[in-house]
Tab-separated table of C-alpha atoms and ligand atoms in Angstrom:
chain	number	residue	atom	x	y	z
A	1	MET	CA	-18.443	6.322	-5.182
A	2	GLU	CA	-15.409	5.282	-7.423
A	3	ILE	CA	-12.433	4.651	-5.406
A	4	CYS	CA	-9.057	4.039	-6.899
A	5	VAL	CA	-6.359	2.290	-5.018
A	6	ILE	CA	-2.841	2.710	-6.436
A	7	GLY	CA	-0.778	-0.472	-5.589
A	8	ALA	CA	-1.205	-3.890	-4.139
A	9	GLY	CA	1.113	-4.206	-1.596
A	10	ALA	CA	0.082	-4.854	2.075
A	11	ALA	CA	-1.424	-1.224	2.249
A	12	GLY	CA	-3.143	-1.372	-0.980
A	13	LEU	CA	-4.721	-4.456	-0.389
A	14	ALA	CA	-6.096	-3.387	3.053
A	15	ALA	CA	-7.310	-0.255	1.562
A	16	ALA	CA	-9.036	-2.059	-1.185
A	17	ARG	CA	-10.582	-4.629	1.239
A	18	HIS	CA	-12.218	-1.921	3.452
A	19	ALA	CA	-13.236	0.313	0.469
A	20	LYS	CA	-15.049	-2.672	-0.860
A	21	ASP	CA	-16.660	-3.790	2.411
A	22	ALA	CA	-18.027	-0.067	2.601
A	23	GLY	CA	-20.033	-0.498	-0.557
A	24	PHE	CA	-17.791	1.470	-2.860
A	25	ASN	CA	-16.477	0.378	-6.415
A	26	CYS	CA	-13.074	0.097	-6.041
A	27	THR	CA	-10.396	-0.241	-8.904
A	28	VAL	CA	-6.738	-1.290	-7.679
A	29	TYR	CA	-3.874	-0.624	-10.384
A	30	GLU	CA	-0.836	-2.563	-9.889
A	31	MET	CA	2.108	-2.245	-12.110
A	32	CYS	CA	3.522	-5.861	-11.125
A	33	SER	CA	1.876	-8.756	-12.216
A	34	ASP	CA	0.923	-10.040	-8.715
A	35	VAL	CA	-0.129	-8.745	-5.342
A	36	GLY	CA	2.802	-8.580	-2.560
A	37	GLY	CA	4.773	-5.391	-3.406
A	38	VAL	CA	8.075	-5.576	-1.378
A	39	TRP	CA	7.460	-9.107	-0.674
A	40	ILE	CA	7.839	-10.259	-4.074
A	41	TYR	CA	11.205	-11.571	-5.110
A	42	THR	CA	12.649	-11.181	-8.641
A	43	ASP	CA	15.863	-11.609	-9.974
A	44	ASP	CA	15.694	-8.770	-12.095
A	45	THR	CA	17.533	-5.641	-10.644
A	46	HIS	CA	16.678	-2.421	-12.653
A	47	GLN	CA	14.095	-3.240	-15.127
A	48	ASP	CA	11.625	-5.979	-15.817
A	49	LYS	CA	11.010	-8.170	-18.827
A	50	TYR	CA	8.957	-5.554	-20.317
A	51	GLY	CA	11.427	-2.694	-19.742
A	52	TYR	CA	9.636	-1.038	-16.792
A	53	PRO	CA	11.310	-0.393	-13.298
A	54	VAL	CA	11.409	-2.914	-10.747
A	55	HIS	CA	9.437	-2.052	-7.608
A	56	SER	CA	10.638	-4.610	-5.182
A	57	ALA	CA	14.367	-4.812	-3.018
A	58	MET	CA	13.733	-8.137	-1.826
A	59	TYR	CA	16.633	-10.342	-1.768
A	60	LYS	CA	17.165	-14.494	-1.444
A	61	GLY	CA	16.979	-15.659	2.284
A	62	LEU	CA	15.258	-12.409	3.858
A	63	TYR	CA	13.791	-13.208	6.868
A	64	THR	CA	11.384	-10.611	8.624
A	65	ASN	CA	13.020	-8.293	11.319
A	66	LEU	CA	9.592	-8.120	13.007
A	67	PRO	CA	7.705	-10.980	14.511
A	68	LYS	CA	4.677	-12.316	12.464
A	69	GLU	CA	2.656	-11.552	15.811
A	70	ILE	CA	2.639	-7.761	14.844
A	71	MET	CA	2.940	-8.106	11.006
A	72	GLY	CA	-0.641	-9.433	10.359
A	73	PHE	CA	-3.804	-7.480	9.870
A	74	PRO	CA	-5.919	-6.612	12.905
A	75	ASP	CA	-8.658	-9.191	11.843
A	76	PHE	CA	-6.463	-11.527	9.814
A	77	SER	CA	-3.686	-12.530	11.876
A	78	ILE	CA	-0.656	-14.586	10.624
A	79	ARG	CA	-1.291	-18.165	11.713
A	80	ASP	CA	0.068	-21.777	11.220
A	81	HIS	CA	3.616	-20.848	11.956
A	82	PRO	CA	5.146	-21.826	15.202
A	83	GLN	CA	8.028	-19.677	14.771
A	84	SER	CA	7.741	-15.690	15.013
A	85	TYR	CA	10.467	-14.692	12.267
A	86	LEU	CA	8.961	-15.909	8.797
A	87	SER	CA	10.677	-16.143	5.440
A	88	GLN	CA	9.830	-13.859	2.392
A	89	ASP	CA	7.945	-16.347	0.600
A	90	GLU	CA	5.789	-17.206	3.852
A	91	ILE	CA	4.988	-13.321	4.004
A	92	LEU	CA	4.136	-13.403	0.641
A	93	ARG	CA	1.907	-16.252	0.837
A	94	PHE	CA	-0.020	-14.525	3.467
A	95	LEU	CA	-0.767	-11.603	1.487
A	96	ASN	CA	-2.114	-13.798	-1.316
A	97	ASP	CA	-4.327	-15.530	1.369
A	98	TYR	CA	-5.645	-12.175	2.398
A	99	THR	CA	-6.279	-11.306	-1.115
A	100	ASP	CA	-8.255	-14.234	-1.787
A	101	ASN	CA	-9.952	-14.346	1.467
A	102	PHE	CA	-11.603	-11.103	0.705
A	103	ASN	CA	-11.829	-11.966	-2.625
A	104	LEU	CA	-9.838	-9.005	-3.835
A	105	ARG	CA	-8.335	-10.261	-7.081
A	106	PRO	CA	-11.320	-9.243	-9.431
A	107	LEU	CA	-10.648	-5.514	-8.313
A	108	ILE	CA	-6.834	-5.625	-9.574
A	109	GLN	CA	-5.913	-4.231	-12.790
A	110	PHE	CA	-2.348	-5.947	-12.953
A	111	ASN	CA	0.540	-4.694	-15.256
A	112	ASN	CA	-0.905	-1.198	-14.994
A	113	ILE	CA	1.361	1.811	-14.178
A	114	VAL	CA	-0.253	4.766	-12.826
A	115	THR	CA	1.629	7.790	-14.546
A	116	GLU	CA	-0.812	10.647	-13.518
A	117	VAL	CA	-3.113	11.765	-10.931
A	118	TYR	CA	-4.950	14.785	-11.904
A	119	PRO	CA	-7.231	16.996	-9.849
A	120	LEU	CA	-10.303	17.935	-11.651
A	121	GLU	CA	-12.599	20.965	-10.833
A	122	GLU	CA	-15.343	19.186	-9.172
A	123	GLY	CA	-13.204	17.581	-6.615
A	124	LYS	CA	-12.694	14.492	-8.649
A	125	TRP	CA	-9.372	12.855	-9.881
A	126	ARG	CA	-8.493	11.570	-13.377
A	127	VAL	CA	-6.209	8.938	-12.889
A	128	THR	CA	-4.156	7.797	-16.111
A	129	VAL	CA	-2.451	4.450	-16.446
A	130	VAL	CA	-0.191	2.742	-18.902
A	131	ASN	CA	-0.772	-0.960	-19.472
A	132	LYS	CA	2.809	-2.604	-19.644
A	133	LEU	CA	1.947	-5.345	-22.009
A	134	SER	CA	0.043	-3.235	-24.693
A	135	LYS	CA	1.605	0.041	-23.802
A	136	LEU	CA	-1.734	1.958	-24.381
A	137	SER	CA	-2.517	4.604	-22.065
A	138	THR	CA	-6.150	5.027	-20.623
A	139	SER	CA	-7.639	7.385	-18.086
A	140	LYS	CA	-10.774	6.990	-15.691
A	141	ILE	CA	-12.353	9.541	-13.322
A	142	PHE	CA	-12.572	8.696	-9.708
A	143	ASP	CA	-13.973	10.359	-6.587
A	144	SER	CA	-10.965	9.348	-4.178
A	145	VAL	CA	-7.503	7.918	-4.609
A	146	MET	CA	-5.754	6.015	-2.259
A	147	ILE	CA	-1.811	6.263	-2.949
A	148	CYS	CA	-0.239	2.918	-1.260
A	149	THR	CA	2.883	2.815	-3.496
A	150	GLY	CA	5.177	1.732	-0.726
A	151	HIS	CA	8.288	3.947	0.235
A	152	TYR	CA	11.533	1.460	-0.285
A	153	SER	CA	11.645	1.711	-4.027
A	154	SER	CA	13.606	4.709	-4.955
A	155	PRO	CA	17.305	4.204	-3.472
A	156	TYR	CA	18.936	7.037	-1.705
A	157	TYR	CA	22.658	7.434	-2.287
A	158	PRO	CA	24.192	9.694	0.506
A	159	ASN	CA	26.573	12.230	-0.895
A	160	ILE	CA	29.879	11.197	0.162
A	161	PRO	CA	33.054	12.970	-0.795
A	162	GLY	CA	35.201	10.841	-2.630
A	163	ARG	CA	32.684	8.187	-3.755
A	164	ASN	CA	33.175	8.764	-7.396
A	165	SER	CA	37.023	8.015	-7.108
A	166	PHE	CA	36.437	4.543	-5.554
A	167	LYS	CA	37.426	2.399	-8.439
A	168	GLY	CA	35.432	-0.675	-7.661
A	169	GLU	CA	31.878	-1.519	-7.958
A	170	GLN	CA	29.174	0.480	-6.219
A	171	TYR	CA	25.620	-1.052	-5.533
A	172	HIS	CA	22.601	0.074	-3.609
A	173	SER	CA	21.316	-2.489	-1.213
A	174	LYS	CA	18.174	-2.215	-3.415
A	175	TYR	CA	19.918	-4.156	-6.407
A	176	TYR	CA	21.342	-7.114	-3.767
A	177	ARG	CA	19.880	-10.231	-4.559
A	178	SER	CA	21.928	-12.986	-3.357
A	179	PRO	CA	25.630	-13.413	-1.978
A	180	ASP	CA	26.831	-15.462	-4.578
A	181	ALA	CA	27.327	-12.476	-6.778
A	182	TYR	CA	30.213	-11.386	-4.442
A	183	THR	CA	31.910	-14.670	-3.757
A	184	GLY	CA	35.711	-13.890	-3.084
A	185	LYS	CA	35.357	-10.207	-3.169
A	186	ASP	CA	36.270	-7.776	-0.671
A	187	MET	CA	33.100	-5.963	0.327
A	188	LEU	CA	32.501	-2.675	2.310
A	189	VAL	CA	28.942	-2.617	3.426
A	190	ILE	CA	28.086	1.343	4.564
A	191	GLY	CA	25.300	1.823	7.191
A	192	ALA	CA	23.999	-0.575	9.689
A	193	GLY	CA	20.251	0.093	9.294
A	194	PRO	CA	17.966	-3.168	8.846
A	195	SER	CA	19.578	-3.911	5.231
A	196	GLY	CA	23.263	-2.905	6.293
A	197	MET	CA	22.820	-5.302	9.431
A	198	ASP	CA	21.469	-8.128	7.369
A	199	LEU	CA	23.440	-7.782	4.175
A	200	ALA	CA	26.857	-7.804	6.239
A	201	LEU	CA	25.723	-11.196	7.705
A	202	HIS	CA	24.730	-12.607	4.308
A	203	LEU	CA	27.991	-11.327	2.606
A	204	SER	CA	30.167	-13.061	5.090
A	205	LYS	CA	29.094	-16.305	3.870
A	206	THR	CA	30.690	-15.973	0.252
A	207	ALA	CA	32.907	-12.755	0.380
A	208	ASN	CA	36.496	-12.992	1.124
A	209	LYS	CA	36.206	-10.149	3.553
A	210	VAL	CA	33.390	-7.919	4.801
A	211	TYR	CA	34.248	-4.445	6.201
A	212	PHE	CA	31.387	-3.114	8.003
A	213	SER	CA	31.156	0.737	8.350
A	214	HIS	CA	28.503	2.500	10.349
A	215	ASN	CA	27.876	5.040	13.119
A	216	ASN	CA	25.204	3.085	14.685
A	217	ASP	CA	26.470	2.876	18.638
A	218	GLN	CA	23.463	0.792	19.320
A	219	LEU	CA	24.640	-2.222	17.323
A	220	LYS	CA	25.205	-5.004	19.754
A	221	ALA	CA	24.946	-7.955	17.427
A	222	LYS	CA	28.011	-10.340	17.188
A	223	TYR	CA	29.317	-10.643	13.837
A	224	PRO	CA	31.388	-13.705	12.212
A	225	ASP	CA	35.278	-13.086	12.631
A	226	ASN	CA	35.414	-12.320	8.942
A	227	VAL	CA	33.419	-9.350	9.276
A	228	THR	CA	35.513	-6.537	10.416
A	229	MET	CA	33.378	-4.086	12.336
A	230	ASN	CA	34.193	-0.351	12.240
A	231	TYR	CA	32.332	2.209	14.265
A	232	VAL	CA	33.492	4.971	12.155
A	233	TYR	CA	31.773	7.152	9.593
A	234	CYS	CA	31.656	5.866	6.084
A	235	ILE	CA	33.565	8.655	4.756
A	236	GLN	CA	36.623	7.574	7.052
A	237	ALA	CA	36.043	4.066	5.693
A	238	LEU	CA	36.266	5.007	2.382
A	239	LYS	CA	39.428	7.253	3.039
A	240	ILE	CA	40.822	3.675	3.970
A	241	ILE	CA	39.850	1.749	0.976
A	242	LEU	CA	41.118	4.504	-1.300
A	243	ARG	CA	44.570	4.553	0.247
A	244	TYR	CA	44.521	0.648	0.260
A	245	GLN	CA	44.033	1.078	-3.513
A	246	MET	CA	46.678	3.707	-4.163
A	247	LYS	CA	49.228	1.001	-2.850
B	1	FAD	C1	14.159	-5.464	2.236
B	1	FAD	C2	12.854	-4.979	2.994
B	1	FAD	C3	12.405	-5.901	4.154
B	1	FAD	C4	11.383	-5.482	4.910
B	1	FAD	N1	11.259	-6.262	6.193
B	1	FAD	C5	10.111	-6.032	6.798
B	1	FAD	C6	9.653	-6.778	7.932
B	1	FAD	O1	10.256	-7.679	8.101
B	1	FAD	N2	8.585	-6.453	8.491
B	1	FAD	C7	7.920	-5.509	8.265
B	1	FAD	O2	6.823	-5.190	8.534
B	1	FAD	N3	8.136	-4.755	7.282
B	1	FAD	C8	9.287	-5.043	6.451
B	1	FAD	N4	9.312	-4.083	5.324
B	1	FAD	C9	8.735	-2.916	5.203
B	1	FAD	C10	7.384	-3.073	4.000
B	1	FAD	O3	7.696	-1.866	3.418
B	1	FAD	C11	6.348	-3.312	4.535
B	1	FAD	O4	6.125	-4.529	5.182
B	1	FAD	C12	5.181	-3.320	3.494
B	1	FAD	O5	5.527	-4.503	2.739
B	1	FAD	C13	4.778	-2.188	2.681
B	1	FAD	O6	3.711	-2.557	2.257
B	1	FAD	P1	2.969	-1.074	1.046
B	1	FAD	O7	2.057	-1.688	0.657
B	1	FAD	O8	3.142	0.162	1.806
B	1	FAD	O9	4.142	-0.857	0.161
B	1	FAD	P2	4.762	-2.159	-1.126
B	1	FAD	O10	4.786	-3.416	-0.575
B	1	FAD	O11	6.098	-1.367	-1.607
B	1	FAD	O12	3.679	-1.935	-2.118
B	1	FAD	C14	3.455	-0.917	-3.083
B	1	FAD	C15	2.797	-1.440	-4.371
B	1	FAD	O13	2.624	-0.507	-5.079
B	1	FAD	C16	2.813	-0.611	-6.535
B	1	FAD	N5	3.298	0.426	-7.170
B	1	FAD	C17	4.006	1.365	-7.054
B	1	FAD	N6	3.967	2.600	-7.993
B	1	FAD	C18	3.117	2.121	-8.634
B	1	FAD	C19	2.436	3.021	-9.712
B	1	FAD	N7	2.881	4.251	-10.372
B	1	FAD	N8	1.423	2.206	-10.488
B	1	FAD	C20	0.881	1.085	-10.035
B	1	FAD	N9	1.376	0.511	-8.869
B	1	FAD	C21	2.480	0.889	-8.361
B	1	FAD	C22	4.082	-1.626	-6.443
B	1	FAD	O14	4.176	-2.390	-7.493
B	1	FAD	C23	3.981	-2.529	-5.163
B	1	FAD	O15	2.988	-3.585	-5.428
B	1	FAD	C24	10.737	-4.427	4.633
B	1	FAD	C25	11.044	-3.797	3.518
B	1	FAD	C26	11.864	-3.542	2.737
B	1	FAD	C27	12.164	-2.995	1.344
B	2	NAG	C1	-20.549	0.974	-9.008
B	2	NAG	O1	-20.813	0.934	-10.166
B	2	NAG	C2	-21.888	0.599	-11.031
B	2	NAG	C3	-21.798	0.505	-12.420
B	2	NAG	O2	-21.222	1.611	-13.055
B	2	NAG	C4	-23.069	1.445	-10.670
B	2	NAG	O3	-24.541	1.230	-11.036
B	2	NAG	C5	-23.113	1.841	-8.984
B	2	NAG	O4	-24.151	2.586	-8.670
B	2	NAG	C6	-21.791	2.125	-8.439
B	2	NAG	N1	-22.094	1.906	-6.895
B	2	NAG	C7	-21.479	2.854	-6.112
B	2	NAG	C8	-21.510	2.701	-4.883
B	2	NAG	O5	-21.103	4.019	-6.586
B	3	NAG	C1	32.815	-16.401	7.249
B	3	NAG	O1	32.337	-16.880	8.464
B	3	NAG	C2	31.068	-17.453	8.730
B	3	NAG	C3	30.773	-17.867	10.115
B	3	NAG	O2	31.884	-18.525	10.652
B	3	NAG	C4	31.221	-18.609	7.785
B	3	NAG	O3	30.003	-19.353	7.863
B	3	NAG	C5	31.768	-18.439	6.287
B	3	NAG	O4	31.977	-19.611	5.573
B	3	NAG	C6	32.937	-17.390	6.367
B	3	NAG	N1	32.911	-17.119	5.141
B	3	NAG	C7	34.210	-17.279	4.566
B	3	NAG	C8	34.245	-16.661	2.995
B	3	NAG	O5	35.243	-17.734	4.859
């Protein structure tokens, strides 16, 4: 049995470890040069040094929003930390420890992007990869493919009427790296999911003013005084900003 695992983040590593334990031949294709997926930090935002898309949305100073007690693997927990909420590099180190503990690195073909998974008649799969360094494309046949490519890599932009009339810069949170880039600016953070809640706080450290607009009526957290919280829909907030710009 030849098993293909696409991605060497938390999910791909667990898949590879168990495929290997079960006695299958396992090949992992990972487009980055290391394990960790989301937990890899890079200053690059859109393209890496080889001109390929950056996978991770990780930013400086991120702490987990879940306690380490429920972020480990069932038989490989996160230990050696008294605190529950860990930093990005501590989780990345944990995923590297998992990789080395189960000797997974030899299974992983780094810098290889899967470009196609094609079904063959005998129930097998032809997997095509491009090597980022050589740009060469190769294919291999597998019995099974596990797709562990994550689901926080393609930014979603809601269709907010009037968004394109806004003259300032607009960024998706995927491309946020550190608050330094926004020093002295007036910022509007739209949306209070985990990213919006965290970024409004991070930006308050350097921005001139942070407007935080959302429709999350469950948000009870207390923000610093220089964050103006508006329980309004973002469309209303944009209207306010646009009116301000006209002046
Ligand atoms: C900013 C942020 C903060 C988060 N904080 C937490 C938290 O505190 N606690 C928590 O439990 N979860 C958190 N998460 C959720 C996080 O997604 C999971 O913790 C976990 O990392 C998901 O692992 P994964 O393996 O499914 O995906 P990923 O970590 O995204 O890994 C997918 C891997 O697949 C590779 N890949 C993708 N496409 C291809 C391709 N075509 N060919 C080859 N390789 C490919 C990528 O390079 C990547 O290495 C957070 C997510 C984000 C974005
Ligand atoms: C793994 O690959 C080797 C070399 O191709 C082969 O001899 C062996 O039978 C394979 N093992 C399984 C479980 O498919
Ligand atoms: C905003 O308030 C926070 C918390 O009081 C403070 O740390 C930060 O320096 C303030 N930011 C600015 C730009 O004044």
